[in-house]
Short mmCIF file of C-alpha atoms in Angstrom, two decimals:
data_model
loop_
_atom_site.label_atom_id
_atom_site.label_comp_id
_atom_site.label_asym_id
_atom_site.label_seq_id
_atom_site.Cartn_x
_atom_site.Cartn_y
_atom_site.Cartn_z
CA MET A 1 -39.85 89.47 26.74
CA SER A 2 -43.26 92.06 27.41
CA LYS A 3 -45.44 91.53 30.82
CA LEU A 4 -47.92 90.17 28.90
CA SER A 5 -46.38 86.68 27.14
CA ALA A 6 -43.53 86.20 30.00
CA LYS A 7 -47.49 86.37 31.76
CA THR A 8 -48.46 83.55 29.06
CA LYS A 9 -45.36 81.78 29.50
CA ALA A 10 -45.36 80.96 32.89
CA LEU A 11 -48.80 80.29 32.75
CA CYS A 12 -48.52 77.91 30.06
CA GLU A 13 -44.74 76.23 31.73
CA ALA A 14 -47.38 75.54 34.46
CA ALA A 15 -50.01 74.42 33.51
CA VAL A 16 -47.35 71.59 31.40
CA MET A 17 -45.57 70.80 34.32
CA ALA A 18 -48.15 70.63 36.67
CA ALA A 19 -49.82 68.05 34.21
CA LEU A 20 -46.41 65.97 34.43
CA ALA A 21 -46.63 65.87 37.70
CA VAL A 22 -49.79 64.39 37.14
CA ILE A 23 -48.71 62.01 35.12
CA LEU A 24 -45.30 61.40 37.16
CA GLY A 25 -47.50 60.14 40.27
CA MET A 26 -49.19 57.70 38.51
CA LEU A 27 -46.10 55.86 37.84
CA ARG A 28 -45.99 55.22 41.79
CA LEU A 29 -43.23 52.93 43.28
CA TYR A 30 -46.08 52.24 46.26
CA ARG A 31 -48.60 52.92 47.40
CA LEU A 32 -49.59 53.36 51.10
CA PRO A 33 -53.14 52.31 52.18
CA ASP A 34 -55.27 55.69 53.17
CA GLY A 35 -53.37 57.67 50.71
CA GLY A 36 -50.30 58.72 49.20
CA SER A 37 -47.67 57.37 47.52
CA ILE A 38 -43.71 57.09 47.05
CA THR A 39 -43.57 59.15 44.26
CA ILE A 40 -41.11 61.46 41.49
CA ALA A 41 -44.91 64.24 40.78
CA ILE A 42 -43.04 66.91 43.05
CA LEU A 43 -40.13 66.96 40.87
CA PRO A 44 -41.70 68.81 38.36
CA LEU A 45 -43.11 71.37 40.67
CA VAL A 46 -40.07 72.28 42.64
CA PHE A 47 -38.29 73.34 38.97
CA PHE A 48 -41.21 75.42 38.25
CA ALA A 49 -42.00 76.84 42.03
CA VAL A 50 -37.94 77.56 42.00
CA ARG A 51 -37.35 79.26 38.01
CA TYR A 52 -40.32 81.21 39.21
CA GLY A 53 -40.63 81.95 42.13
CA PRO A 54 -43.38 81.59 44.93
CA GLY A 55 -46.57 82.80 43.57
CA TRP A 56 -46.40 80.87 40.73
CA GLY A 57 -45.12 77.92 42.83
CA PHE A 58 -48.29 77.91 44.62
CA LEU A 59 -50.57 78.26 42.19
CA ALA A 60 -48.61 74.87 40.05
CA GLY A 61 -48.51 73.16 43.59
CA PHE A 62 -52.10 74.23 44.79
CA ALA A 63 -53.65 73.34 40.73
CA TYR A 64 -51.89 69.92 40.89
CA GLY A 65 -52.67 68.86 44.10
CA GLY A 66 -56.37 69.29 43.23
CA LEU A 67 -55.37 67.35 39.76
CA ASP A 68 -54.07 64.65 41.84
CA TYR A 69 -57.27 64.01 43.85
CA ILE A 70 -59.31 63.73 40.76
CA VAL A 71 -57.14 61.90 38.28
CA GLY A 72 -55.04 60.35 41.00
CA GLN A 73 -57.93 58.87 42.99
CA GLY A 74 -57.37 61.02 45.65
CA ILE A 75 -58.49 59.77 49.52
CA ALA A 76 -60.10 62.26 51.24
CA ILE A 77 -63.06 61.73 54.33
CA ASP A 78 -64.61 65.19 54.91
CA TRP A 79 -63.64 68.87 53.16
CA THR A 80 -60.12 69.60 55.99
CA SER A 81 -58.88 66.08 54.71
CA LEU A 82 -59.05 67.21 51.07
CA VAL A 83 -58.30 70.94 51.25
CA CYS A 84 -55.04 70.42 53.50
CA ASP A 85 -53.89 67.00 51.98
CA TYR A 86 -54.00 67.83 48.61
CA PHE A 87 -54.29 71.61 47.78
CA VAL A 88 -52.44 73.71 51.04
CA ALA A 89 -50.03 70.72 51.02
CA TYR A 90 -48.74 71.30 47.16
CA GLY A 91 -49.77 74.96 47.11
CA LEU A 92 -46.86 75.11 49.96
CA LEU A 93 -43.98 72.59 48.21
CA GLY A 94 -44.87 74.68 45.86
CA LEU A 95 -44.98 78.16 48.34
CA GLY A 96 -41.43 76.84 49.52
CA ALA A 97 -39.86 75.36 46.84
CA GLY A 98 -40.29 78.76 44.74
CA LEU A 99 -38.46 80.79 48.10
CA PHE A 100 -35.28 80.27 46.22
CA LYS A 101 -35.90 81.04 43.28
CA GLY A 102 -32.56 82.69 40.94
CA ARG A 103 -29.84 81.11 43.71
CA ARG A 104 -27.21 78.77 43.85
CA TRP A 105 -28.94 75.26 44.06
CA SER A 106 -32.57 76.80 43.87
CA ALA A 107 -34.00 73.19 43.47
CA CYS A 108 -32.48 70.95 46.06
CA TRP A 109 -33.05 74.23 49.08
CA GLY A 110 -36.71 74.15 47.31
CA THR A 111 -37.42 70.57 47.31
CA ALA A 112 -35.94 70.66 51.22
CA ALA A 113 -38.63 73.12 52.29
CA GLY A 114 -41.26 72.96 50.18
CA GLY A 115 -40.81 69.25 50.52
CA ALA A 116 -40.97 69.57 54.73
CA LEU A 117 -44.17 72.16 54.70
CA MET A 118 -46.03 69.50 52.26
CA PHE A 119 -44.74 67.35 54.88
CA LEU A 120 -45.98 69.49 57.76
CA SER A 121 -49.46 70.11 55.78
CA SER A 122 -50.36 66.48 56.06
CA TYR A 123 -48.34 65.25 59.49
CA LEU A 124 -50.94 68.31 60.92
CA VAL A 125 -54.56 66.61 58.78
CA GLY A 126 -53.08 63.57 60.21
CA VAL A 127 -53.45 64.47 63.83
CA PHE A 128 -56.42 66.23 63.57
CA VAL A 129 -58.71 64.20 60.76
CA TRP A 130 -56.96 61.05 60.19
CA GLY A 131 -55.71 60.19 64.21
CA LYS A 132 -59.53 60.18 64.82
CA TYR A 133 -58.88 56.28 62.13
CA MET A 134 -55.45 55.89 63.45
CA PRO A 135 -54.64 51.52 63.82
CA GLU A 136 -53.89 49.39 66.95
CA VAL A 137 -50.10 48.79 65.24
CA PHE A 138 -48.46 50.54 62.61
CA LEU A 139 -45.06 49.33 60.79
CA GLY A 140 -45.71 46.16 63.28
CA MET A 141 -45.45 49.31 66.11
CA THR A 142 -47.70 49.48 68.61
CA MET A 143 -49.62 53.34 68.25
CA THR A 144 -50.49 54.71 71.02
CA THR A 145 -51.12 58.99 69.55
CA PRO A 146 -51.92 59.98 66.74
CA TRP A 147 -49.20 62.48 66.55
CA PHE A 148 -46.66 59.34 66.22
CA TYR A 149 -49.07 57.43 64.06
CA SER A 150 -49.09 60.89 61.30
CA PHE A 151 -45.42 60.81 61.90
CA LEU A 152 -44.73 57.68 60.75
CA TYR A 153 -47.38 57.50 58.01
CA ASN A 154 -46.80 60.70 56.01
CA ILE A 155 -42.53 60.37 56.69
CA SER A 156 -43.10 56.93 55.05
CA TRP A 157 -43.59 58.94 51.35
CA ALA A 158 -43.00 62.18 51.70
CA GLY A 159 -39.88 61.65 52.95
CA PRO A 160 -38.94 58.57 49.70
CA ASP A 161 -40.67 61.30 48.02
CA ILE A 162 -38.58 63.71 48.78
CA VAL A 163 -35.15 62.61 48.59
CA LEU A 164 -35.94 60.72 45.27
CA THR A 165 -36.73 63.83 43.86
CA LEU A 166 -33.16 65.62 45.71
CA LEU A 167 -30.82 63.05 44.17
CA ILE A 168 -32.52 63.63 40.29
CA PHE A 169 -31.73 67.03 40.91
CA ILE A 170 -28.74 66.55 42.39
CA ILE A 171 -28.27 65.04 38.77
CA PHE A 172 -29.42 67.20 37.01
CA TYR A 173 -26.55 70.25 38.57
CA GLN A 174 -23.85 68.18 36.89
CA LEU A 175 -25.68 68.39 33.97
CA LYS A 176 -24.76 72.21 31.54
CA PRO A 177 -28.42 72.12 29.61
CA MET A 178 -30.10 71.42 32.60
CA ARG A 179 -28.46 73.33 35.07
CA ARG A 180 -29.29 76.12 32.75
CA LEU A 181 -32.16 76.15 33.44
CA LEU A 182 -32.51 75.78 37.10
CA GLU A 183 -30.65 78.85 37.03
CA ARG A 184 -33.38 80.47 34.86
CA GLN A 185 -30.93 80.86 31.68
CA ASP A 186 -32.96 80.61 29.40
CA LEU A 187 -35.23 82.75 31.02
CA ALA A 188 -33.04 85.62 31.04
#
């Protein structure tokens, strides 16, 4: 495959995976009041990133972040929450997942690493931007610090997203056709 057609294939697959992530993001299991939903939207982004690597993964995640904000009715209170909660968070998801390209069980390791980076971005925005809007009580607990509030808030959506995605990838690795795709055998 020529270099141009390989880039074209990657770009087309990135667009398809970002669109699929948008669709999966609309199928919410639960939506928190100030943004964040429990979905499996990160699954196609991780799938793409472990096939093409961190650069392409960051690009697909970054693109999805913008689409998620616009199409998914995202919530932002200023430019930092918009950029960091959407573009940076999902870009980091793709970057972290892409670091495991070509490795054994890459999608599982990529989900864990990329998910941790996505969580970290949202967690820090929660502390420094959203923290000033911290409620007095969250999940039945008195909130005294934005560090704890942001952790609870963001782990309540990111944790289930990561766990659900991990479980699906574990199932995928048991299916030979999916394992071929995850191990990039179709790209060789």
